[in-house]
Tab-separated table of C-alpha atoms in Angstrom:
chain	number	residue	atom	x	y	z
R	110	MET	CA	123.730	104.270	101.571
R	111	ASN	CA	125.844	101.136	101.757
R	112	GLY	CA	127.483	99.510	98.752
R	113	GLN	CA	124.663	97.044	98.356
R	114	LYS	CA	122.174	99.872	97.795
R	115	HIS	CA	124.410	101.355	95.108
R	116	MET	CA	124.470	97.961	93.368
R	117	GLN	CA	120.683	97.799	93.515
R	118	THR	CA	120.403	101.291	92.042
R	119	ILE	CA	122.618	100.283	89.113
R	120	LEU	CA	120.537	97.177	88.472
R	121	LEU	CA	117.280	99.127	88.558
R	122	ARG	CA	118.692	101.740	86.171
R	123	GLU	CA	119.733	99.022	83.706
R	124	SER	CA	116.367	97.306	84.095
R	125	PHE	CA	114.446	100.466	83.253
R	126	LYS	CA	116.727	101.149	80.301
R	127	HIS	CA	115.763	97.708	79.013
R	128	PHE	CA	112.053	98.224	79.755
R	129	CYS	CA	112.068	101.564	77.952
R	130	ARG	CA	113.731	100.035	74.886
R	131	GLU	CA	111.362	97.040	74.806
R	132	ASP	CA	108.214	98.995	75.754
R	133	ILE	CA	107.575	96.996	78.936
R	134	GLY	CA	105.745	98.345	81.976
R	135	ILE	CA	106.417	102.055	81.393
R	136	LYS	CA	103.605	104.302	80.208
R	137	HIS	CA	104.310	106.677	77.328
R	138	ASP	CA	100.988	108.514	77.201
R	139	SER	CA	100.482	109.194	80.940
R	140	PRO	CA	102.555	109.237	84.143
R	141	THR	CA	103.830	105.919	85.494
R	142	ASN	CA	102.573	105.123	89.007
R	143	ILE	CA	105.445	103.945	91.215
R	144	LEU	CA	104.814	102.450	94.668
R	145	ASP	CA	107.724	102.087	97.097
R	146	VAL	CA	106.881	99.423	99.680
R	147	SER	CA	108.677	99.896	103.011
R	148	CYS	CA	110.317	103.104	101.822
R	149	GLY	CA	112.307	103.751	105.008
R	150	ARG	CA	113.916	107.177	105.416
R	151	GLY	CA	113.714	107.956	101.712
R	152	ASP	CA	117.393	108.315	100.818
R	153	TYR	CA	117.588	105.133	98.787
R	154	SER	CA	114.110	105.711	97.306
R	155	THR	CA	115.168	109.114	96.006
R	156	THR	CA	118.437	107.759	94.619
R	157	TRP	CA	117.045	104.832	92.652
R	158	ILE	CA	114.079	106.771	91.268
R	159	CYS	CA	116.366	109.602	90.146
R	160	SER	CA	118.501	107.008	88.372
R	161	ILE	CA	115.570	105.635	86.330
R	162	SER	CA	113.622	108.842	85.732
R	163	LYS	CA	115.138	109.553	82.306
R	164	TYR	CA	113.599	106.302	81.045
R	165	VAL	CA	110.076	107.239	82.190
R	166	SER	CA	109.197	109.693	79.447
R	167	SER	CA	105.755	110.830	80.630
R	168	GLY	CA	106.721	111.444	84.227
R	169	ILE	CA	106.169	109.731	87.566
R	170	LYS	CA	103.447	109.674	90.171
R	171	TYR	CA	105.022	108.555	93.446
R	172	PHE	CA	103.433	106.568	96.270
R	173	CYS	CA	105.032	104.971	99.312
R	174	THR	CA	104.171	102.951	102.393
R	175	ASP	CA	105.820	102.026	105.682
R	176	ILE	CA	104.973	101.269	109.303
R	177	PRO	CA	103.683	104.049	111.605
R	178	GLU	CA	106.440	103.250	114.109
R	179	GLY	CA	109.186	104.054	111.603
R	180	VAL	CA	110.902	107.266	112.770
R	181	CYS	CA	114.127	108.932	111.567
R	182	LYS	CA	116.507	109.342	114.489
R	183	ASP	CA	118.115	112.478	113.080
R	184	SER	CA	115.001	114.515	112.256
R	185	GLY	CA	112.244	112.887	114.292
R	186	GLU	CA	110.104	112.588	111.142
R	187	CYS	CA	108.164	109.433	110.447
R	188	TYR	CA	109.535	107.472	107.493
R	189	ILE	CA	106.607	108.380	105.251
R	190	GLU	CA	106.956	112.137	105.771
R	191	ALA	CA	110.739	112.049	105.360
R	192	THR	CA	110.442	110.102	102.119
R	193	LYS	CA	107.751	112.385	100.711
R	194	ARG	CA	109.856	115.450	101.515
R	195	LYS	CA	112.976	114.061	99.828
R	196	ILE	CA	111.088	112.874	96.757
R	197	LYS	CA	109.374	116.252	96.392
R	198	ALA	CA	112.718	118.068	96.687
R	199	ALA	CA	113.972	116.018	93.722
R	200	GLY	CA	110.771	116.590	91.773
R	201	ASN	CA	112.377	118.315	88.793
R	202	ILE	CA	114.843	115.474	88.254
R	203	LEU	CA	112.131	112.866	88.725
R	204	LYS	CA	109.644	114.589	86.407
R	205	LEU	CA	107.230	114.266	89.312
R	206	CYS	CA	103.574	114.720	88.346
R	207	ASN	CA	101.981	114.685	91.815
R	208	ASP	CA	102.585	115.563	95.424
R	209	PRO	CA	104.052	112.326	96.832
R	210	VAL	CA	101.430	110.229	98.632
R	211	GLY	CA	102.241	108.023	101.628
R	212	VAL	CA	100.213	105.383	103.452
R	213	GLU	CA	101.148	104.084	106.898
R	214	CYS	CA	100.184	100.448	107.399
R	215	ASP	CA	101.210	97.079	108.788
R	216	LEU	CA	102.271	95.118	105.739
R	217	TYR	CA	102.119	91.726	107.444
R	218	SER	CA	98.659	91.688	109.015
R	219	GLY	CA	95.182	93.167	108.631
R	220	VAL	CA	93.464	94.238	105.444
R	221	ASP	CA	94.542	97.876	105.131
R	222	MET	CA	95.445	99.046	101.627
R	223	ILE	CA	98.947	100.190	100.751
R	224	ILE	CA	97.931	102.636	97.997
R	225	PRO	CA	94.852	104.895	97.907
R	226	PHE	CA	91.882	103.242	96.183
R	227	PRO	CA	91.271	103.011	93.221
R	228	ILE	CA	94.851	103.805	92.144
R	229	GLN	CA	96.990	100.894	91.031
R	230	ALA	CA	100.749	100.868	90.599
R	231	ASP	CA	102.497	100.255	87.299
R	232	ILE	CA	105.786	99.603	89.127
R	233	ILE	CA	106.163	98.306	92.702
R	234	HIS	CA	109.540	98.213	94.422
R	235	TRP	CA	110.049	96.092	97.571
R	236	SER	CA	113.595	95.946	98.887
R	237	HIS	CA	114.756	93.763	101.797
R	238	SER	CA	111.928	94.483	104.255
R	239	GLY	CA	110.504	90.975	103.850
R	240	TYR	CA	112.931	89.882	106.567
R	241	HIS	CA	111.131	92.142	109.033
R	242	VAL	CA	108.097	89.901	109.062
R	243	ARG	CA	109.724	88.385	112.169
R	244	ASP	CA	109.789	91.771	113.905
R	245	ALA	CA	106.094	92.234	113.149
R	246	LEU	CA	105.135	88.837	114.567
R	247	GLY	CA	106.319	89.484	118.113
R	248	PRO	CA	106.128	86.267	120.199
R	249	SER	CA	105.438	84.243	117.034
R	250	LYS	CA	108.575	85.424	115.231
R	251	ASN	CA	110.112	81.933	115.175
R	252	ASP	CA	106.899	80.180	114.122
R	253	LEU	CA	107.413	79.075	110.517
R	254	LYS	CA	103.670	78.936	109.875
R	255	ALA	CA	103.215	82.496	111.172
R	256	ILE	CA	106.139	83.695	109.033
R	257	GLY	CA	104.558	82.107	105.970
R	258	GLN	CA	101.165	83.657	106.748
R	259	GLY	CA	102.722	87.083	107.337
R	260	LEU	CA	104.509	87.035	103.987
R	261	GLN	CA	101.366	85.712	102.309
R	262	THR	CA	99.456	88.719	103.691
R	263	ALA	CA	102.166	91.126	102.509
R	264	ILE	CA	102.209	89.720	98.990
R	265	ALA	CA	98.398	89.757	98.801
R	266	LYS	CA	98.423	93.471	99.678
R	267	ILE	CA	101.144	94.175	97.135
R	268	TRP	CA	99.319	92.157	94.495
R	269	SER	CA	96.057	94.046	95.053
R	270	ALA	CA	97.947	97.328	94.526
R	271	LEU	CA	99.614	96.184	91.283
R	272	ASP	CA	98.040	96.910	87.916
R	273	LYS	CA	97.279	93.791	85.873
R	274	GLN	CA	99.966	94.860	83.404
R	275	GLY	CA	102.316	96.001	86.157
R	276	LEU	CA	105.778	94.926	87.289
R	277	MET	CA	107.147	94.380	90.780
R	278	PHE	CA	110.786	94.404	91.815
R	279	SER	CA	111.511	92.306	94.898
R	280	ILE	CA	115.072	92.554	96.200
R	281	HIS	CA	115.732	89.949	98.897
R	282	GLN	CA	118.513	87.584	99.868
R	283	SER	CA	118.246	84.095	98.426
R	284	ASN	CA	119.513	80.860	99.975
R	285	ASP	CA	120.263	79.505	96.497
R	286	THR	CA	123.983	79.702	95.760
R	287	SER	CA	123.993	77.303	92.806
R	288	ASP	CA	125.584	80.017	90.684
R	289	GLY	CA	128.564	80.121	93.052
R	290	VAL	CA	127.792	83.649	94.288
R	291	PRO	CA	127.050	83.673	98.043
R	292	ALA	CA	124.468	86.045	99.483
R	293	GLN	CA	125.922	89.060	101.278
R	294	MET	CA	123.008	90.146	103.471
R	295	ALA	CA	124.107	88.026	106.457
R	296	THR	CA	126.924	90.406	107.316
R	297	LEU	CA	124.599	93.441	107.215
R	298	ALA	CA	121.397	92.205	108.880
R	299	ARG	CA	120.652	93.551	112.340
R	300	PRO	CA	120.863	90.832	115.025
R	301	PHE	CA	117.237	91.113	116.142
R	302	THR	CA	115.946	90.830	112.595
R	303	GLY	CA	117.173	87.303	112.035
R	304	ILE	CA	118.319	86.016	108.685
R	305	LEU	CA	115.423	84.862	106.543
R	306	ASP	CA	117.161	83.733	103.389
R	307	ASN	CA	114.097	82.012	101.930
R	308	VAL	CA	111.930	85.117	101.450
R	309	PRO	CA	112.288	84.857	97.626
R	310	TRP	CA	110.866	81.321	97.823
R	311	TYR	CA	107.782	82.599	99.673
R	312	ILE	CA	107.400	85.460	97.205
R	313	LYS	CA	107.674	83.213	94.164
R	314	LYS	CA	105.206	80.698	95.620
R	315	ASN	CA	102.587	83.317	96.488
R	316	VAL	CA	102.955	85.297	93.263
R	317	GLN	CA	102.452	82.181	91.196
R	318	GLU	CA	99.373	81.330	93.260
R	319	HIS	CA	98.006	84.748	92.277
R	320	GLY	CA	98.650	83.916	88.615
R	321	GLY	CA	101.842	85.949	88.228
R	322	TRP	CA	105.147	85.149	86.571
R	323	VAL	CA	108.634	85.331	88.106
R	324	ILE	CA	111.997	86.144	86.536
R	325	THR	CA	115.233	86.381	88.533
R	326	VAL	CA	118.355	88.476	88.006
R	327	HIS	CA	121.348	88.078	90.326
R	328	PHE	CA	122.867	91.494	90.935
R	329	GLY	CA	126.130	89.916	92.141
R	330	ALA	CA	126.802	88.763	88.585
R	331	PRO	CA	126.865	90.699	85.291
R	332	VAL	CA	123.365	91.892	84.456
R	333	LYS	CA	121.808	89.617	81.845
R	334	PHE	CA	118.140	89.778	80.971
R	335	PRO	CA	116.589	86.454	79.969
R	336	THR	CA	115.160	85.937	76.528
R	337	MET	CA	111.880	84.200	75.789
R	338	LYS	CA	113.483	80.754	75.875
R	339	ASP	CA	114.781	81.502	79.402
R	340	SER	CA	111.466	82.817	80.701
R	341	LYS	CA	110.770	79.800	82.928
R	342	MET	CA	114.150	79.843	84.653
R	343	LEU	CA	114.154	78.865	88.317
R	344	LEU	CA	114.446	81.395	91.106
R	345	SER	CA	118.165	81.427	91.783
R	346	GLY	CA	119.316	84.868	92.741
R	347	THR	CA	118.534	87.996	94.639
R	348	VAL	CA	116.350	90.238	92.520
R	349	THR	CA	112.967	88.902	91.505
R	350	ILE	CA	111.058	90.751	88.793
R	351	LEU	CA	107.388	89.891	88.860
R	352	SER	CA	104.799	90.342	86.141
R	353	ALA	CA	101.182	90.619	87.182
R	354	SER	CA	99.225	88.732	84.579
R	355	VAL	CA	101.302	87.490	81.665
R	356	PRO	CA	104.708	85.792	81.152
R	357	PHE	CA	107.696	88.039	80.635
R	358	ARG	CA	108.221	88.192	76.907
R	359	TRP	CA	111.416	90.180	76.934
R	360	LEU	CA	111.773	90.422	73.182
R	361	ALA	CA	108.087	90.775	72.339
R	362	ASN	CA	105.149	92.844	73.548
R	363	LEU	CA	104.212	92.490	77.206
R	364	LYS	CA	100.957	94.385	76.878
R	365	ARG	CA	97.861	92.842	75.354
């Protein structure tokens, strides 16, 4: 993993520590369903989930999704199978309560589900793959309308998989540098991917259209969780934490 992934893991660990303390999003009487969107080869998935597992007291049920074309060069496994194998191998650390379940699908088109029906995720994690909407669009990859529609489709699929009391972590580069901290993804992105630094804007727009609420934490700066008075802060950083049906009330009860 590169340094950026380690930073993300630290942020997620601190987030879950906060959620556990404030009784937000994590189940205490049954396993917490976690869905990894665009899981890749599974190394980062295993690392970040291991880092938060001690804050999920009743265990984890793990689900993941990625494209059928995703194949590990070293082992020849598809991404889904590689991720499931690595998660299962860490099952004791994760307090895993199921055999990992994977779904292959195209996130940016069609109507296929990303988690087996009727299961819904308590936590959804979506890290950096929003940029790949351009790869999925083929000849239309530079069409701004097609990009917007592709991301709209992806967010609709994610939203349908998220429990009404659930949380989603979206980790994508932002073009907002008003805090003086420049985005770092440009130096890491593969040339054919293109640099889409407005993915958080699309995500915020579509989530709010679905009735959700958005809070942003910039992992390039010291981690600071907003209080109730900050709950309508503008999207200004890299990590967007999304709540399905109610505003984030960080110091009060999230659940109705």
